[in-house]
Short mmCIF file of C-alpha atoms and ligand atoms in Angstrom, two decimals:
data_model
loop_
_atom_site.label_atom_id
_atom_site.label_comp_id
_atom_site.label_asym_id
_atom_site.label_seq_id
_atom_site.Cartn_x
_atom_site.Cartn_y
_atom_site.Cartn_z
CA MET A 1 144.44 124.34 59.45
CA ALA A 2 143.54 120.76 58.47
CA ASP A 3 141.14 120.22 55.54
CA GLN A 4 137.53 120.14 56.60
CA LEU A 5 136.21 116.63 57.20
CA LYS A 6 133.75 115.51 54.54
CA ALA A 7 131.14 112.80 54.12
CA LYS A 8 128.83 111.71 51.31
CA MET A 9 125.31 110.46 51.57
CA ILE A 10 122.50 109.23 49.32
CA LEU A 11 118.97 109.50 50.60
CA ASP A 12 116.41 107.83 48.40
CA LYS A 13 112.71 107.45 49.15
CA ASN A 14 112.84 103.87 47.85
CA TYR A 15 115.53 102.71 50.29
CA GLN A 16 113.03 101.83 53.00
CA ILE A 17 113.66 99.93 56.25
CA ALA A 18 110.09 99.78 57.59
CA LYS A 19 107.13 101.77 58.76
CA ILE A 20 107.96 103.08 62.21
CA ASP A 21 105.83 101.88 65.10
CA GLU A 22 105.26 105.12 67.00
CA ARG A 23 105.60 103.17 70.24
CA ILE A 24 109.39 103.42 69.87
CA TYR A 25 108.90 106.87 71.40
CA GLY A 26 107.44 105.37 74.56
CA SER A 27 108.51 106.06 78.12
CA PHE A 28 108.25 104.64 81.62
CA ILE A 29 106.90 105.69 85.02
CA GLU A 30 107.79 103.48 87.97
CA HIS A 31 106.74 103.84 91.59
CA LEU A 32 110.31 104.85 92.37
CA GLY A 33 111.75 107.99 93.95
CA ARG A 34 109.83 111.10 92.87
CA ALA A 35 108.53 109.76 89.55
CA VAL A 36 104.94 109.45 90.77
CA TYR A 37 104.83 111.33 94.09
CA GLY A 38 106.29 114.80 93.50
CA GLY A 39 106.58 114.05 89.77
CA ILE A 40 103.34 113.44 87.92
CA TYR A 41 101.25 113.62 91.12
CA GLU A 42 101.41 116.30 93.80
CA PRO A 43 97.93 117.23 95.07
CA ASP A 44 99.18 120.23 97.09
CA HIS A 45 101.06 121.78 94.19
CA PRO A 46 99.59 125.04 92.82
CA GLU A 47 99.50 123.42 89.34
CA ALA A 48 97.64 120.30 90.55
CA ASP A 49 94.42 119.43 88.73
CA GLU A 50 91.30 118.02 90.37
CA GLN A 51 92.96 114.58 90.59
CA GLY A 52 96.23 115.87 91.99
CA PHE A 53 98.20 115.61 88.73
CA ARG A 54 100.63 118.42 88.00
CA ARG A 55 99.48 120.34 84.93
CA ASP A 56 102.94 121.77 84.28
CA VAL A 57 104.36 118.24 84.07
CA LEU A 58 101.53 117.08 81.83
CA GLU A 59 102.27 119.96 79.46
CA LEU A 60 105.92 118.91 79.18
CA VAL A 61 104.93 115.28 78.64
CA LYS A 62 102.57 116.40 75.87
CA GLU A 63 105.42 118.29 74.18
CA LEU A 64 107.21 114.96 73.93
CA GLN A 65 104.14 113.33 72.33
CA VAL A 66 104.72 110.14 74.30
CA PRO A 67 102.54 107.41 72.74
CA ILE A 68 102.86 104.73 75.46
CA VAL A 69 104.05 104.65 79.09
CA ARG A 70 105.20 101.51 80.88
CA TYR A 71 103.89 101.16 84.47
CA PRO A 72 104.16 100.48 87.48
CA GLY A 73 107.71 99.02 87.30
CA GLY A 74 110.48 98.15 86.89
CA ASN A 75 111.92 96.29 89.82
CA MET A 76 109.07 97.59 91.94
CA VAL A 77 106.48 95.43 90.16
CA SER A 78 108.11 92.19 91.31
CA ALA A 79 106.78 92.56 94.88
CA TYR A 80 103.72 94.72 94.10
CA ASN A 81 100.15 93.82 94.99
CA TRP A 82 98.07 95.70 92.46
CA GLU A 83 94.97 95.36 94.66
CA ASP A 84 96.64 97.75 97.18
CA GLY A 85 96.33 100.58 94.66
CA VAL A 86 92.60 100.41 93.82
CA GLY A 87 89.46 101.42 95.70
CA PRO A 88 88.96 104.22 98.22
CA LYS A 89 92.27 105.97 98.86
CA GLU A 90 91.71 106.05 102.63
CA ASP A 91 91.57 102.24 102.71
CA ARG A 92 94.77 101.69 100.80
CA PRO A 93 97.63 100.15 102.80
CA ARG A 94 101.08 101.61 103.23
CA ARG A 95 103.64 98.99 102.31
CA LEU A 96 107.36 98.44 102.44
CA GLU A 97 108.45 98.75 98.81
CA LEU A 98 111.23 96.18 98.59
CA ALA A 99 112.97 97.03 95.32
CA TRP A 100 113.93 100.56 96.33
CA ARG A 101 113.39 100.19 100.09
CA THR A 102 110.91 103.03 100.47
CA ILE A 103 107.37 103.41 101.82
CA GLU A 104 104.68 103.06 99.16
CA THR A 105 101.48 104.91 100.12
CA ASN A 106 99.45 103.52 97.21
CA GLU A 107 97.74 106.88 96.73
CA VAL A 108 98.23 106.35 93.02
CA GLY A 109 97.37 102.99 91.48
CA THR A 110 96.03 101.41 88.30
CA ASN A 111 92.94 103.61 87.81
CA GLU A 112 94.66 106.91 88.58
CA PHE A 113 97.53 106.03 86.27
CA ALA A 114 95.13 105.12 83.46
CA ASP A 115 93.49 108.53 83.96
CA TRP A 116 96.85 110.28 83.91
CA ALA A 117 97.91 108.48 80.75
CA LYS A 118 94.68 109.50 79.03
CA LYS A 119 95.36 113.13 79.96
CA ALA A 120 98.89 112.77 78.57
CA GLY A 121 97.55 111.27 75.32
CA ALA A 122 99.39 108.00 75.94
CA GLU A 123 98.51 104.32 76.12
CA VAL A 124 99.44 102.31 79.21
CA MET A 125 101.92 99.42 78.93
CA MET A 126 101.18 97.42 82.07
CA ALA A 127 103.62 95.09 83.81
CA VAL A 128 102.43 92.18 85.97
CA ASN A 129 104.20 90.78 89.01
CA LEU A 130 105.92 87.49 88.16
CA GLY A 131 108.33 87.81 91.11
CA THR A 132 106.31 87.20 94.26
CA ARG A 133 103.08 86.42 92.39
CA GLY A 134 101.98 84.72 89.20
CA ILE A 135 99.12 83.58 86.97
CA ASP A 136 96.28 84.38 89.34
CA ALA A 137 97.20 87.97 90.16
CA ALA A 138 97.93 88.66 86.49
CA ARG A 139 94.67 87.28 85.13
CA ASN A 140 92.69 89.07 87.87
CA LEU A 141 94.33 92.39 87.07
CA LEU A 142 93.57 91.92 83.38
CA GLU A 143 89.94 91.09 84.18
CA TYR A 144 89.83 94.22 86.35
CA THR A 145 91.23 96.51 83.66
CA ASN A 146 89.83 95.04 80.43
CA HIS A 147 86.66 93.02 81.05
CA PRO A 148 83.48 95.03 80.39
CA GLY A 149 81.52 93.84 83.46
CA GLY A 150 79.38 91.16 85.07
CA THR A 151 82.26 89.38 86.87
CA TYR A 152 83.87 89.81 90.26
CA TRP A 153 86.93 91.83 89.18
CA SER A 154 85.27 93.87 86.43
CA ASP A 155 82.40 94.75 88.74
CA LEU A 156 84.89 95.73 91.41
CA ARG A 157 86.39 98.20 88.92
CA LYS A 158 82.92 99.58 88.25
CA SER A 159 82.32 99.93 91.98
CA HIS A 160 85.54 101.99 92.09
CA GLY A 161 84.01 104.49 89.67
CA TYR A 162 85.32 103.13 86.37
CA ASP A 163 82.35 101.91 84.41
CA SER A 164 84.22 101.43 81.13
CA PRO A 165 87.19 99.11 80.92
CA HIS A 166 90.63 100.64 80.40
CA ASN A 167 91.33 98.25 77.50
CA ILE A 168 95.06 98.06 78.10
CA LYS A 169 96.58 96.38 75.08
CA THR A 170 100.29 95.90 75.84
CA TRP A 171 101.44 93.82 78.85
CA CYS A 172 104.88 92.95 80.23
CA LEU A 173 105.24 89.50 81.77
CA GLY A 174 107.30 90.59 84.77
CA ASN A 175 110.47 92.67 84.84
CA GLU A 176 114.18 91.74 84.54
CA MET A 177 113.58 88.24 85.83
CA ASP A 178 117.17 87.27 84.91
CA GLY A 179 118.56 89.71 87.49
CA PRO A 180 119.67 88.37 90.90
CA TRP A 181 118.53 91.73 92.38
CA GLN A 182 114.95 91.04 91.32
CA VAL A 183 112.56 89.92 94.07
CA GLY A 184 111.53 86.48 92.87
CA HIS A 185 114.48 86.15 90.46
CA LYS A 186 114.21 82.99 88.36
CA THR A 187 116.25 80.75 86.13
CA ALA A 188 115.43 80.95 82.43
CA ASP A 189 113.50 77.67 82.57
CA GLU A 190 111.55 78.70 85.66
CA TYR A 191 110.67 82.06 84.14
CA GLY A 192 109.95 80.63 80.70
CA ARG A 193 107.40 78.16 82.08
CA LEU A 194 105.73 80.77 84.31
CA ALA A 195 105.61 83.38 81.55
CA SER A 196 104.14 80.90 79.10
CA GLU A 197 101.38 79.76 81.46
CA THR A 198 100.62 83.33 82.56
CA ALA A 199 100.41 84.40 78.93
CA LYS A 200 98.05 81.53 78.17
CA ALA A 201 95.70 82.49 81.00
CA MET A 202 95.84 86.19 80.14
CA ARG A 203 95.01 85.51 76.50
CA LEU A 204 92.00 83.46 77.62
CA VAL A 205 90.76 86.52 79.53
CA ASP A 206 91.43 88.88 76.61
CA PRO A 207 92.75 87.50 73.30
CA SER A 208 93.34 91.00 71.91
CA ILE A 209 96.30 91.82 74.18
CA GLU A 210 99.98 91.90 73.19
CA LEU A 211 102.53 90.29 75.49
CA VAL A 212 106.19 91.04 76.17
CA ALA A 213 108.47 88.38 77.65
CA CYS A 214 111.50 89.48 79.70
CA GLY A 215 114.78 89.31 77.86
CA SER A 216 118.14 90.14 79.44
CA SER A 217 118.61 93.12 81.76
CA ASN A 218 121.68 94.20 79.77
CA THR A 219 124.37 92.83 77.46
CA LYS A 220 126.77 92.17 80.37
CA MET A 221 124.49 89.64 82.09
CA PRO A 222 126.28 86.27 82.28
CA THR A 223 123.13 84.56 81.02
CA PHE A 224 122.68 86.94 78.04
CA ALA A 225 121.78 85.15 74.79
CA GLU A 226 121.19 81.76 76.44
CA TRP A 227 118.44 83.40 78.52
CA GLU A 228 116.66 84.68 75.40
CA ALA A 229 116.94 81.33 73.62
CA THR A 230 115.59 79.40 76.62
CA ILE A 231 112.70 81.68 77.51
CA LEU A 232 111.63 81.99 73.88
CA ASP A 233 111.72 78.21 73.55
CA HIS A 234 109.08 78.12 76.31
CA THR A 235 107.01 81.13 75.23
CA TYR A 236 107.41 81.47 71.46
CA GLU A 237 103.79 80.90 70.46
CA GLN A 238 102.39 82.77 73.49
CA VAL A 239 104.16 86.12 73.27
CA ASP A 240 104.64 88.91 70.73
CA PHE A 241 107.78 90.66 71.94
CA VAL A 242 110.95 90.02 73.88
CA SER A 243 112.27 92.89 76.00
CA LEU A 244 115.73 94.49 76.02
CA HIS A 245 117.04 96.86 78.69
CA GLN A 246 120.25 98.88 78.56
CA TYR A 247 121.73 101.89 80.35
CA TYR A 248 125.07 103.54 79.62
CA GLY A 249 127.38 105.89 81.52
CA ASN A 250 130.57 107.84 80.98
CA HIS A 251 132.18 106.44 84.13
CA GLU A 252 135.73 106.92 82.86
CA ASN A 253 135.17 110.38 81.43
CA ASP A 254 136.15 109.25 77.94
CA PRO A 255 133.70 111.12 75.67
CA ALA A 256 134.90 109.50 72.42
CA ASN A 257 134.27 106.04 73.82
CA TYR A 258 131.05 107.10 75.55
CA LEU A 259 129.52 108.55 72.39
CA ALA A 260 130.22 105.25 70.59
CA LYS A 261 128.14 103.19 73.03
CA ASN A 262 125.12 103.00 70.76
CA MET A 263 127.26 100.53 68.77
CA ASP A 264 126.81 98.16 71.70
CA MET A 265 123.07 98.79 71.53
CA ASP A 266 123.12 98.06 67.79
CA HIS A 267 124.91 94.78 68.47
CA PHE A 268 122.42 93.92 71.24
CA ILE A 269 119.47 94.46 68.87
CA LYS A 270 121.06 92.39 66.09
CA THR A 271 121.86 89.54 68.49
CA VAL A 272 118.38 89.38 70.03
CA THR A 273 116.81 89.55 66.56
CA SER A 274 118.93 86.56 65.50
CA ILE A 275 117.92 84.58 68.58
CA CYS A 276 114.23 85.26 67.91
CA ASP A 277 114.67 84.02 64.35
CA TYR A 278 116.66 80.98 65.46
CA ILE A 279 113.81 79.91 67.78
CA LYS A 280 111.33 80.68 65.00
CA ALA A 281 113.20 78.25 62.73
CA LYS A 282 113.56 75.68 65.50
CA HIS A 283 109.78 75.75 66.11
CA ARG A 284 108.99 75.81 62.37
CA SER A 285 106.87 78.84 63.29
CA LYS A 286 105.32 81.33 60.92
CA LYS A 287 105.22 83.97 63.61
CA THR A 288 107.90 86.65 64.04
CA ILE A 289 108.78 87.93 67.51
CA ASN A 290 109.62 91.63 67.63
CA LEU A 291 111.70 93.62 70.09
CA SER A 292 110.49 95.83 72.92
CA PHE A 293 113.43 97.92 74.12
CA ASP A 294 111.39 98.90 77.14
CA GLU A 295 114.14 100.44 79.28
CA TRP A 296 116.94 102.51 77.83
CA ASN A 297 118.83 105.66 78.76
CA VAL A 298 121.95 107.07 80.35
CA TRP A 299 122.12 106.22 84.07
CA TYR A 300 125.18 106.79 86.23
CA HIS A 301 125.33 110.38 87.54
CA SER A 302 123.18 109.61 90.59
CA ASN A 303 124.81 106.30 91.62
CA ASP A 304 126.83 107.72 94.53
CA ALA A 305 124.07 109.99 95.85
CA ASP A 306 121.66 107.04 95.90
CA LYS A 307 123.91 105.11 98.27
CA LYS A 308 123.33 107.82 100.90
CA ILE A 309 119.52 107.73 100.81
CA GLU A 310 117.88 106.60 104.06
CA PRO A 311 115.60 103.57 103.63
CA TRP A 312 111.87 103.58 104.34
CA THR A 313 111.03 107.16 103.45
CA ILE A 314 108.30 108.31 101.06
CA ALA A 315 109.37 109.41 97.58
CA PRO A 316 113.05 110.20 98.25
CA PRO A 317 115.10 111.76 95.39
CA GLN A 318 116.37 108.48 93.90
CA LEU A 319 118.06 108.06 90.51
CA GLU A 320 117.95 111.84 89.87
CA ASP A 321 120.61 112.02 87.18
CA GLN A 322 121.39 115.56 86.09
CA TYR A 323 122.04 115.12 82.37
CA ASN A 324 124.69 117.04 80.50
CA PHE A 325 125.17 117.87 76.84
CA GLU A 326 127.18 114.76 75.93
CA ASP A 327 124.38 112.62 77.41
CA ALA A 328 121.96 114.29 74.97
CA LEU A 329 124.26 113.30 72.09
CA LEU A 330 124.34 109.65 73.12
CA VAL A 331 120.56 109.66 73.66
CA GLY A 332 120.22 111.05 70.12
CA SER A 333 122.43 108.27 68.77
CA MET A 334 120.41 105.65 70.66
CA LEU A 335 117.20 107.01 69.10
CA ILE A 336 118.86 106.86 65.68
CA THR A 337 119.75 103.22 66.40
CA PHE A 338 116.07 102.41 67.03
CA LEU A 339 115.11 104.07 63.75
CA GLN A 340 117.77 102.02 61.94
CA HIS A 341 116.09 98.89 63.35
CA ALA A 342 112.50 100.00 62.77
CA ASP A 343 111.78 96.64 61.11
CA ARG A 344 112.17 94.78 64.43
CA VAL A 345 112.18 97.29 67.30
CA LYS A 346 108.49 98.11 67.64
CA ILE A 347 108.41 99.43 71.21
CA ALA A 348 111.05 101.39 73.12
CA CYS A 349 110.62 103.17 76.44
CA MET A 350 112.96 105.87 77.58
CA ALA A 351 113.51 105.09 81.26
CA GLN A 352 112.11 107.06 82.79
CA LEU A 353 109.91 110.11 82.24
CA VAL A 354 109.85 112.38 85.31
CA ASN A 355 112.57 112.94 87.95
CA VAL A 356 113.91 109.37 87.88
CA ILE A 357 116.62 109.23 85.15
CA ALA A 358 114.29 111.49 83.24
CA PRO A 359 114.00 114.16 80.57
CA ILE A 360 111.60 116.12 82.83
CA MET A 361 112.53 117.34 86.31
CA THR A 362 110.49 118.95 89.06
CA GLU A 363 110.95 120.63 92.38
CA ASN A 364 108.53 119.55 95.10
CA ASN A 365 106.02 122.35 95.34
CA GLY A 366 108.04 124.26 92.74
CA ARG A 367 109.19 124.48 89.14
CA SER A 368 109.56 121.92 86.36
CA TRP A 369 112.15 121.97 83.57
CA LYS A 370 113.65 120.17 80.58
CA GLN A 371 116.87 118.22 80.91
CA THR A 372 119.30 118.13 77.97
CA ILE A 373 118.05 114.72 76.83
CA PHE A 374 114.53 116.12 76.41
CA TYR A 375 115.46 117.58 73.04
CA PRO A 376 116.58 114.59 70.93
CA TYR A 377 113.67 112.64 72.42
CA MET A 378 111.18 115.37 71.50
CA HIS A 379 112.63 115.91 68.01
CA THR A 380 112.47 112.24 67.04
CA SER A 381 109.05 111.72 68.59
CA VAL A 382 107.54 114.75 66.86
CA TYR A 383 109.35 114.50 63.51
CA GLY A 384 110.14 110.79 63.38
CA ARG A 385 106.81 109.30 62.34
CA GLY A 386 106.47 107.60 58.98
CA ILE A 387 108.81 105.28 57.12
CA SER A 388 112.36 104.79 58.29
CA LEU A 389 114.68 105.23 55.31
CA LYS A 390 118.20 103.88 54.99
CA PRO A 391 120.61 106.72 54.27
CA ILE A 392 123.70 105.39 52.48
CA LEU A 393 126.46 107.27 54.24
CA SER A 394 130.23 107.15 53.93
CA SER A 395 131.38 108.72 57.17
CA PRO A 396 134.95 109.13 58.41
CA LYS A 397 135.60 106.77 61.33
CA TYR A 398 137.58 106.50 64.59
CA ASP A 399 138.64 103.91 67.12
CA SER A 400 137.93 104.27 70.84
CA LYS A 401 138.83 102.24 73.91
CA GLU A 402 136.05 99.69 73.41
CA PHE A 403 135.02 100.18 69.78
CA THR A 404 136.64 100.13 66.36
CA ASP A 405 135.46 101.80 63.17
CA VAL A 406 133.03 104.12 64.91
CA PRO A 407 131.41 106.34 62.27
CA TYR A 408 131.73 109.98 63.36
CA ILE A 409 128.25 110.49 61.99
CA ASP A 410 125.10 108.62 63.00
CA SER A 411 122.11 109.21 60.76
CA ALA A 412 118.50 108.20 60.29
CA ALA A 413 115.83 109.58 57.99
CA VAL A 414 112.06 109.43 58.24
CA TYR A 415 109.78 109.88 55.26
CA ASN A 416 106.20 110.87 55.93
CA GLU A 417 104.43 110.24 52.65
CA GLU A 418 101.10 111.71 53.76
CA LYS A 419 102.58 114.96 55.01
CA GLU A 420 105.13 115.00 52.17
CA GLU A 421 107.96 115.56 54.62
CA VAL A 422 111.35 113.99 55.10
CA ASN A 423 113.28 114.55 58.31
CA LEU A 424 116.91 113.68 58.90
CA PHE A 425 118.42 113.08 62.34
CA MET A 426 122.22 113.27 62.55
CA VAL A 427 124.85 113.24 65.28
CA ASN A 428 128.42 114.39 64.72
CA LYS A 429 130.57 112.69 67.37
CA HIS A 430 133.80 114.43 66.39
CA LEU A 431 135.11 116.21 69.49
CA GLU A 432 136.93 118.92 67.54
CA GLU A 433 135.72 119.25 63.98
CA ALA A 434 132.65 120.04 61.97
CA ILE A 435 131.85 117.66 59.10
CA GLN A 436 130.43 118.74 55.76
CA VAL A 437 127.97 116.20 54.33
CA SER A 438 127.03 116.30 50.69
CA SER A 439 123.78 114.44 50.32
CA ASP A 440 122.08 113.35 47.12
CA VAL A 441 118.33 113.80 47.71
CA ARG A 442 117.26 113.84 44.04
CA SER A 443 114.49 111.32 44.66
CA PHE A 444 112.75 114.04 46.68
CA GLU A 445 112.03 116.18 43.69
CA GLY A 446 110.17 119.38 44.46
CA TYR A 447 111.14 119.34 48.14
CA GLN A 448 112.52 122.39 49.92
CA LEU A 449 114.53 122.87 53.09
CA VAL A 450 112.35 123.87 56.05
CA GLU A 451 114.91 124.14 58.83
CA HIS A 452 118.13 122.76 60.27
CA VAL A 453 117.80 122.56 64.06
CA VAL A 454 121.03 122.12 66.03
CA LEU A 455 121.78 121.17 69.64
CA GLU A 456 125.38 122.15 70.37
CA ASN A 457 127.45 123.45 73.24
CA GLU A 458 131.12 124.26 73.78
CA ASP A 459 130.96 122.42 77.09
CA LEU A 460 130.18 118.68 76.94
CA LYS A 461 129.33 118.82 80.63
CA ALA A 462 126.82 121.71 80.38
CA VAL A 463 123.52 120.99 82.17
CA ASN A 464 120.08 122.53 82.44
CA THR A 465 118.75 123.75 85.79
CA PRO A 466 115.44 125.42 86.69
CA ASP A 467 117.31 128.74 86.66
CA HIS A 468 119.26 128.34 83.46
CA GLU A 469 118.69 126.26 80.34
CA ALA A 470 122.26 126.08 79.08
CA VAL A 471 121.48 123.41 76.50
CA MET A 472 118.68 124.16 74.08
CA PRO A 473 118.32 123.86 70.32
CA HIS A 474 118.65 126.69 67.82
CA GLN A 475 117.61 126.91 64.16
CA ARG A 476 120.76 128.41 62.72
CA GLY A 477 122.04 125.22 61.15
CA GLU A 478 124.05 125.75 57.95
CA THR A 479 122.43 123.68 55.24
CA THR A 480 121.57 124.44 51.65
CA LEU A 481 119.52 122.54 49.08
CA GLU A 482 120.32 123.09 45.41
CA ASN A 483 119.73 120.87 42.38
CA GLY A 484 118.94 117.84 44.52
CA ILE A 485 122.09 118.17 46.65
CA LEU A 486 121.62 118.83 50.33
CA ASP A 487 124.81 120.34 51.69
CA ILE A 488 124.83 119.96 55.47
CA ARG A 489 127.34 121.32 57.95
CA LEU A 490 127.34 119.26 61.12
CA PRO A 491 129.09 121.26 63.86
CA LYS A 492 131.49 119.34 66.12
CA THR A 493 129.69 117.29 68.81
CA SER A 494 126.18 118.16 67.71
CA TRP A 495 122.65 116.77 67.37
CA ASN A 496 120.95 117.89 64.14
CA VAL A 497 117.45 117.76 62.69
CA ILE A 498 117.21 118.66 58.99
CA ARG A 499 113.67 118.97 57.72
CA LEU A 500 112.46 119.01 54.10
CA GLU A 501 108.95 119.31 52.77
CA LYS A 502 107.32 119.30 49.36
CA THR A 503 106.84 122.73 47.89
CA SER A 504 103.17 123.48 47.44
CA SER A 505 102.57 124.08 43.75
O1 AHR B 601 114.63 102.17 85.57
C1 AHR B 601 115.25 101.87 86.79
C2 AHR B 601 115.39 100.37 87.03
O2 AHR B 601 116.30 99.84 86.11
C3 AHR B 601 114.15 99.54 86.81
O3 AHR B 601 113.35 99.47 87.94
C4 AHR B 601 114.71 98.18 86.51
O4 AHR B 601 113.87 97.42 85.71
C5 AHR B 601 116.06 98.47 85.90
O5 AHR B 601 117.06 97.73 86.50
#
């Protein structure tokens, strides 16, 4: 038998990247497929509350401790009239929803979603339509949601039963406007001008808001990089964030290459950060633009099934990826990548939250359950609040089809000074072997090991169904802590959470 693979690590409380913005554990609900209708909202379901929201789904969302949810799209927002979704439900129009070619009933709109988010303990991140509409619709929506009263739109909100404003703080200026598939797709100059003027008007309505300009839809876009530079040139002083979107898939069934794809995400983040700082220098600005990675996930399992869906139906099962164990590993590595960039990535939204490329699934009028990707998302959201530390790790490496020098181990550590806790998140990407990591944690004097949680499975393709949760974490991880050395065994292809806390004296 070959010698066991080994790695060394130093984890020091003074090697700090940044305080983590909890919004990196955000998510996304679009009016798409069964995300809203049959997902969060199903008035005839036995678990429905007085507003028609499924309590079972809300409970699962609460387990994830989602701090912010992007809404209402996505591609859908680019042809959406927000006014269709407010006021008496019986007066709301049915519309052709152009992005996904379905029928939108508008039973759920801005006010209902704000109520749902409050129940879920989350903030709303609202997107405005810069595809078919523009400055006027955006500033009216903001007046409707955030102005206290005494004006046409704020009084209309009050007449709809919402006396207090929703005070939505974070706003997206459109969605994926670089994409030719987007209704109202624009060139970078066209979008940059519109986004800048929309931002100006919105800030006049409510100066306290934060604004996100659309970056590239993914790293393969032909306009990637030039798009960011151009739109930031137009919007630099008006916005706070630029967005990034990225989905991955294991199309070629090459797990070693697939599990390395967060290296592409890492490169994407570094590139966009550099562009922001280049425009900052060019404008002689004192302001720093941060990154909002407001769509990310694995998305490919459902591609073929989606081609067979009939157009113009209500809430068809679109984008219903059934996630397997290897997807959970890549999702874990993507979350680690955000933590490694906690100094610049301040918002990230797993796309999406329920049914549509989601950690939570439901049956219409039936059960709800956790997909495999639920677990790394939950672990980082619950245990990943505090300061992101920089573990110094010497990991063995491999080459794959698209990547060279891929570390077998991805790692991030979060130090919560108040709670006197430090939590380590680690992925072992080795397809055959466990790796033993000897970690110097002497700066955490007086700390003890709480638990080592592991997500592992012999079958990379194992999935969870409502009848059988094949992929779920256990607490039998093999780690010891002695004399300041944390000795961790990372099983082959595994997601690991190692938790330490200060001993009470
Ligand atoms: O999340 C699904 C879709 O992916 C979104 O509507 C769009 O913004 C992206 O292309």
